[in-house]
Short mmCIF file of C-alpha atoms in Angstrom, two decimals:
data_model
loop_
_atom_site.label_atom_id
_atom_site.label_comp_id
_atom_site.label_asym_id
_atom_site.label_seq_id
_atom_site.Cartn_x
_atom_site.Cartn_y
_atom_site.Cartn_z
CA MET B 889 59.98 158.94 162.59
CA THR B 890 58.99 157.51 159.23
CA GLY B 891 55.93 155.38 158.57
CA SER B 892 58.04 152.23 158.27
CA GLU B 893 59.60 152.56 161.73
CA LYS B 894 58.10 150.60 164.58
CA SER B 895 57.13 152.58 167.66
CA SER B 896 57.54 151.20 171.18
CA SER B 897 54.18 152.73 172.15
CA PHE B 898 51.32 154.76 170.72
CA ARG B 899 50.62 158.00 172.59
CA LEU B 900 47.08 159.35 172.39
CA VAL B 901 45.80 162.55 173.96
CA TYR B 902 42.09 163.26 174.36
CA VAL B 903 39.99 166.16 175.56
CA PRO B 904 37.42 166.12 178.40
CA GLY B 905 34.09 164.59 177.45
CA VAL B 906 35.54 162.30 174.76
CA MET B 907 35.44 158.61 175.68
CA PRO B 908 38.11 156.66 173.74
CA ASP B 909 37.58 153.38 175.63
CA LYS B 910 36.09 151.34 172.77
CA TRP B 911 38.90 152.31 170.38
CA VAL B 912 41.54 151.62 173.00
CA ARG B 913 40.07 148.16 173.58
CA VAL B 914 40.26 147.34 169.85
CA TRP B 915 43.82 148.66 169.68
CA ASN B 916 44.93 146.45 172.57
CA GLU B 917 43.38 143.42 170.87
CA ARG B 918 45.10 144.10 167.54
CA HIS B 919 48.42 145.43 168.83
CA PRO B 920 49.28 143.71 172.11
CA ASP B 921 52.98 144.43 171.45
CA VAL B 922 52.44 148.22 171.12
CA PRO B 923 51.07 149.71 174.35
CA LEU B 924 48.68 152.64 173.99
CA THR B 925 49.19 155.42 176.52
CA LEU B 926 46.28 157.81 177.21
CA THR B 927 46.56 161.37 178.48
CA GLN B 928 43.64 163.73 179.04
CA VAL B 929 44.44 167.36 178.29
CA PRO B 930 42.38 170.59 178.22
CA ALA B 931 40.72 171.19 174.87
CA GLY B 932 42.85 174.25 174.21
CA ALA B 933 46.10 172.37 174.86
CA ALA B 934 45.60 169.34 172.63
CA ALA B 935 46.99 170.84 169.40
CA GLY B 936 50.11 172.06 171.18
CA ARG B 937 50.81 168.62 172.63
CA LEU B 938 50.64 167.13 169.14
CA LEU B 939 52.86 169.76 167.54
CA ASP B 940 55.42 169.51 170.36
CA GLY B 941 55.76 165.77 169.73
CA ASP B 942 54.29 164.80 173.11
CA ALA B 943 51.66 162.60 171.42
CA ASP B 944 51.25 160.69 168.18
CA ALA B 945 47.56 161.50 167.71
CA GLY B 946 44.71 163.12 169.58
CA LEU B 947 40.93 163.11 169.93
CA VAL B 948 40.35 166.84 169.75
CA ARG B 949 37.62 169.41 169.26
CA LEU B 950 37.47 171.28 165.97
CA PRO B 951 38.62 173.63 164.61
CA VAL B 952 42.34 172.89 164.41
CA ASP B 953 45.02 174.42 162.21
CA ARG B 954 44.81 172.31 159.05
CA THR B 955 48.09 173.72 157.73
CA VAL B 956 50.04 171.73 160.33
CA LEU B 957 47.58 169.09 161.53
CA SER B 958 45.69 166.43 159.63
CA ALA B 959 42.21 165.78 161.02
CA ILE B 960 39.36 163.36 160.39
CA PRO B 961 35.99 164.56 161.78
CA LEU B 962 34.31 161.78 163.78
CA TYR B 963 31.01 163.18 165.07
CA THR B 964 29.20 166.38 166.07
CA GLU B 965 27.70 166.71 169.53
CA GLN B 966 24.33 168.04 170.56
CA THR B 967 24.42 171.30 172.51
CA VAL B 968 22.51 171.43 175.81
CA VAL B 969 21.81 173.89 178.60
CA VAL B 970 22.61 172.74 182.15
CA VAL B 971 20.12 174.01 184.75
CA PRO B 972 18.94 173.22 188.29
CA LYS B 973 16.22 170.58 188.40
CA ASP B 974 13.61 173.14 189.50
CA HIS B 975 14.33 175.53 186.61
CA LEU B 976 11.39 176.58 184.41
CA VAL B 977 12.90 175.15 181.21
CA THR B 978 12.71 171.62 182.61
CA ALA B 979 9.01 171.71 181.69
CA VAL B 980 9.88 171.53 177.97
CA ASP B 981 11.74 168.99 175.84
CA GLU B 982 13.81 171.55 173.93
CA VAL B 983 14.97 175.06 174.74
CA SER B 984 15.50 178.07 172.45
CA PRO B 985 17.99 180.88 173.10
CA GLU B 986 15.04 183.22 173.70
CA ASP B 987 13.93 181.03 176.62
CA LEU B 988 17.16 182.01 178.41
CA SER B 989 16.82 185.77 177.93
CA ASP B 990 16.24 186.38 181.66
CA ASP B 991 18.95 183.97 182.86
CA ILE B 992 22.60 184.64 183.61
CA VAL B 993 24.43 182.41 181.13
CA LEU B 994 27.87 181.46 182.42
CA HIS B 995 30.71 181.55 179.92
CA PRO B 996 33.78 179.65 181.20
CA LEU B 997 37.22 180.47 179.83
CA ASP B 998 37.60 176.91 178.52
CA ASP B 999 34.32 177.04 176.56
CA VAL B 1000 34.51 174.91 173.40
CA LEU B 1001 31.56 176.50 171.59
CA ASP B 1002 32.11 179.28 169.05
CA TRP B 1003 29.58 181.97 169.95
CA GLU B 1004 28.77 185.09 167.99
CA ASN B 1005 26.19 186.19 170.55
CA LEU B 1006 25.85 184.31 173.80
CA PRO B 1007 22.18 184.20 174.85
CA GLY B 1008 20.90 185.46 178.18
CA ARG B 1009 22.63 187.94 180.47
CA PRO B 1010 26.40 187.83 181.07
CA ALA B 1011 27.87 187.12 184.49
CA PHE B 1012 30.16 189.68 186.16
CA GLU B 1013 33.10 187.30 185.76
CA ARG B 1014 33.85 184.34 183.54
CA PRO B 1015 34.50 181.09 185.46
CA ALA B 1016 37.96 179.64 184.86
CA THR B 1017 36.72 176.17 183.89
CA THR B 1018 33.56 174.31 182.94
CA ALA B 1019 33.77 172.44 186.25
CA ASP B 1020 33.73 175.78 188.10
CA ALA B 1021 30.72 176.91 186.05
CA VAL B 1022 28.82 173.73 186.95
CA GLU B 1023 29.35 174.51 190.64
CA LEU B 1024 27.89 177.98 190.07
CA VAL B 1025 24.85 176.49 188.32
CA ALA B 1026 24.31 174.23 191.34
CA ALA B 1027 24.52 177.33 193.57
CA GLY B 1028 21.75 179.02 191.56
CA ILE B 1029 24.02 181.69 190.04
CA GLY B 1030 23.17 180.97 186.41
CA VAL B 1031 22.91 178.35 183.67
CA LEU B 1032 25.57 176.80 181.43
CA ILE B 1033 25.59 175.84 177.75
CA VAL B 1034 27.92 172.96 176.79
CA PRO B 1035 28.19 169.95 174.46
CA LEU B 1036 26.22 166.95 175.74
CA SER B 1037 29.33 164.96 176.67
CA LEU B 1038 30.50 167.71 179.05
CA ALA B 1039 27.07 167.86 180.69
CA ARG B 1040 27.34 164.11 181.31
CA LEU B 1041 30.94 164.37 182.47
CA HIS B 1042 29.99 166.94 185.14
CA HIS B 1043 26.67 165.34 186.06
CA ARG B 1044 25.19 166.14 189.47
CA LYS B 1045 21.99 164.82 191.05
CA ASP B 1046 20.67 168.35 191.60
CA LEU B 1047 21.18 169.39 187.96
CA THR B 1048 19.70 168.37 184.62
CA HIS B 1049 19.99 169.47 181.00
CA ARG B 1050 17.83 170.14 177.95
CA PRO B 1051 18.74 170.32 174.24
CA LEU B 1052 19.31 173.88 173.02
CA LYS B 1053 18.32 174.57 169.43
CA ASP B 1054 19.86 177.21 167.15
CA ALA B 1055 23.14 177.05 169.06
CA PRO B 1056 26.75 176.39 167.97
CA GLU B 1057 27.82 172.75 168.04
CA SER B 1058 31.14 171.10 168.82
CA SER B 1059 32.70 168.49 166.53
CA VAL B 1060 35.23 165.87 167.64
CA ALA B 1061 38.03 164.75 165.32
CA LEU B 1062 41.07 162.51 165.24
CA ALA B 1063 44.09 164.72 164.57
CA TRP B 1064 47.83 164.19 164.16
CA PRO B 1065 50.84 166.20 162.88
CA GLU B 1066 50.69 166.33 159.10
CA ASP B 1067 54.36 165.39 158.73
CA ALA B 1068 54.19 162.44 161.15
CA THR B 1069 51.72 159.96 159.67
CA THR B 1070 53.20 156.74 161.07
CA ASP B 1071 52.00 153.17 160.60
CA GLU B 1072 50.51 153.32 164.09
CA VAL B 1073 48.53 156.45 163.20
CA GLU B 1074 47.22 154.73 160.07
CA ASP B 1075 46.17 151.74 162.15
CA PHE B 1076 44.33 153.93 164.65
CA ILE B 1077 42.55 155.74 161.80
CA GLY B 1078 41.29 152.35 160.63
CA ILE B 1079 40.04 151.54 164.13
CA VAL B 1080 38.07 154.76 164.63
CA ARG B 1081 36.57 154.34 161.15
CA GLY B 1082 35.41 150.84 162.02
CA ARG B 1083 37.60 148.94 159.60
CA THR B 1084 38.20 145.27 160.24
CA VAL B 1085 41.70 143.95 160.71
CA ASN B 1086 41.65 142.54 157.15
CA SER B 1087 40.10 145.62 155.52
CA THR B 1088 41.65 146.46 152.15
CA ARG B 1089 41.38 150.15 153.04
CA GLY B 1090 43.78 149.76 155.93
CA ARG B 1091 47.48 148.95 155.76
CA ARG B 1092 48.00 145.78 153.76
CA PRO B 1093 49.76 142.93 155.57
CA THR B 1094 53.05 141.88 154.06
CA ALA B 1095 52.50 139.43 151.21
CA PRO B 1096 54.27 136.05 151.21
CA GLU B 1097 57.57 136.03 149.32
CA GLY B 1098 57.07 135.42 145.64
CA ASN B 1099 53.36 136.29 145.83
CA PRO B 1100 53.00 140.09 145.53
CA LYS B 1101 49.20 139.98 145.65
CA GLY B 1102 49.18 138.29 149.05
CA GLY B 1103 47.27 135.19 150.07
CA ALA B 1104 48.20 131.51 149.81
CA ARG B 1105 49.87 130.19 146.68
CA ARG B 1106 48.24 127.43 144.65
CA LYS B 1107 49.88 124.08 145.16
CA PRO B 1108 50.94 122.45 141.87
CA VAL B 1109 49.25 119.22 140.89
CA PRO B 1110 51.71 116.29 140.55
CA GLY B 1111 52.73 115.90 136.95
CA GLU B 1112 51.53 119.36 135.96
CA SER B 1113 53.97 122.09 135.02
CA ALA B 1114 53.39 125.68 136.09
CA ALA B 1115 52.71 126.74 132.51
CA ALA B 1116 50.60 123.73 131.48
CA LYS B 1117 47.03 124.38 132.61
CA PRO B 1118 44.20 122.75 130.62
CA THR B 1119 42.25 125.38 128.75
CA GLY B 1120 39.11 125.47 126.74
CA LYS B 1121 38.12 127.70 123.86
CA GLY B 1122 39.89 131.09 123.85
CA GLY B 1123 42.38 129.99 126.50
CA GLN B 1124 39.72 129.82 129.25
CA SER B 1125 40.24 127.21 131.90
CA ALA B 1126 38.23 124.09 131.15
CA GLY B 1127 37.59 123.65 134.83
CA ARG B 1128 35.80 127.01 134.98
CA SER B 1129 33.79 126.65 131.80
CA GLY B 1130 31.17 124.11 130.87
CA ARG B 1131 32.30 124.34 127.25
CA GLY B 1132 35.57 122.42 127.51
CA ALA B 1133 36.24 119.29 125.47
CA PRO B 1134 34.74 115.96 126.73
CA LYS B 1135 36.94 113.38 128.38
CA GLY B 1136 39.32 111.64 126.01
CA GLY B 1137 39.39 114.60 123.67
CA ARG B 1138 36.57 113.13 121.46
CA ARG B 1139 33.57 115.17 120.38
CA GLY B 1140 30.24 113.43 119.73
CA LYS B 1141 28.41 113.59 116.42
CA PRO B 1142 25.46 115.97 116.24
CA ARG B 1143 22.11 114.26 116.41
CA ARG B 1144 19.88 114.36 113.36
CA ARG B 1145 16.48 115.88 113.75
CA SER B 1146 13.60 113.55 112.86
#
């Protein structure tokens, strides 16, 4: 589909932890005739859904393959450690990897953080999902390191979290197939970047016929031809300059100094 073709809907996928509500609300206000359909997918599946044509754009976690996907980074999340409320690290405001050296640190298969060396002690098995790992934390099996949004998504009353310094971070981006930048994708880019509906950086609305610059055309004054505009010195409009000739075309005589 080319950028000039009108889509019947705009399909957006998003990964767990990302909250697209505010952007969806703006879209619905600006494009009531183009429904936006939302689908949550696992972080590891988002790129495939875009490349298979199952979605027009996606709110994904970086990195993505930039040879086939275009991506605009939106924000980077804080990394936190999820622990039981009676854990020792709850006594501090910020945790270091060394503080977890005696803990079993769970490493789910759907982890979105890029670790070189995971702190703490490894578990015998890796949980299948982050949700499974949270259950194990609640059971006292270990602790879990995730982006802040995932800690909030899987919040439990018996668990809490603390910021973890010197840890990998996860960045969220808007991505879409490089060869499928439609008008709808351009419009959604403008929304996530906070552009107003009349922003000159977004897609320009179609200009009125005969007025390529857009905007309303000047109404001619009765008796005035299109090419006959009063001008002052150097062709400048007399109406815009205080140096135009006086009424009647007469110029006064200079006063003599006494």
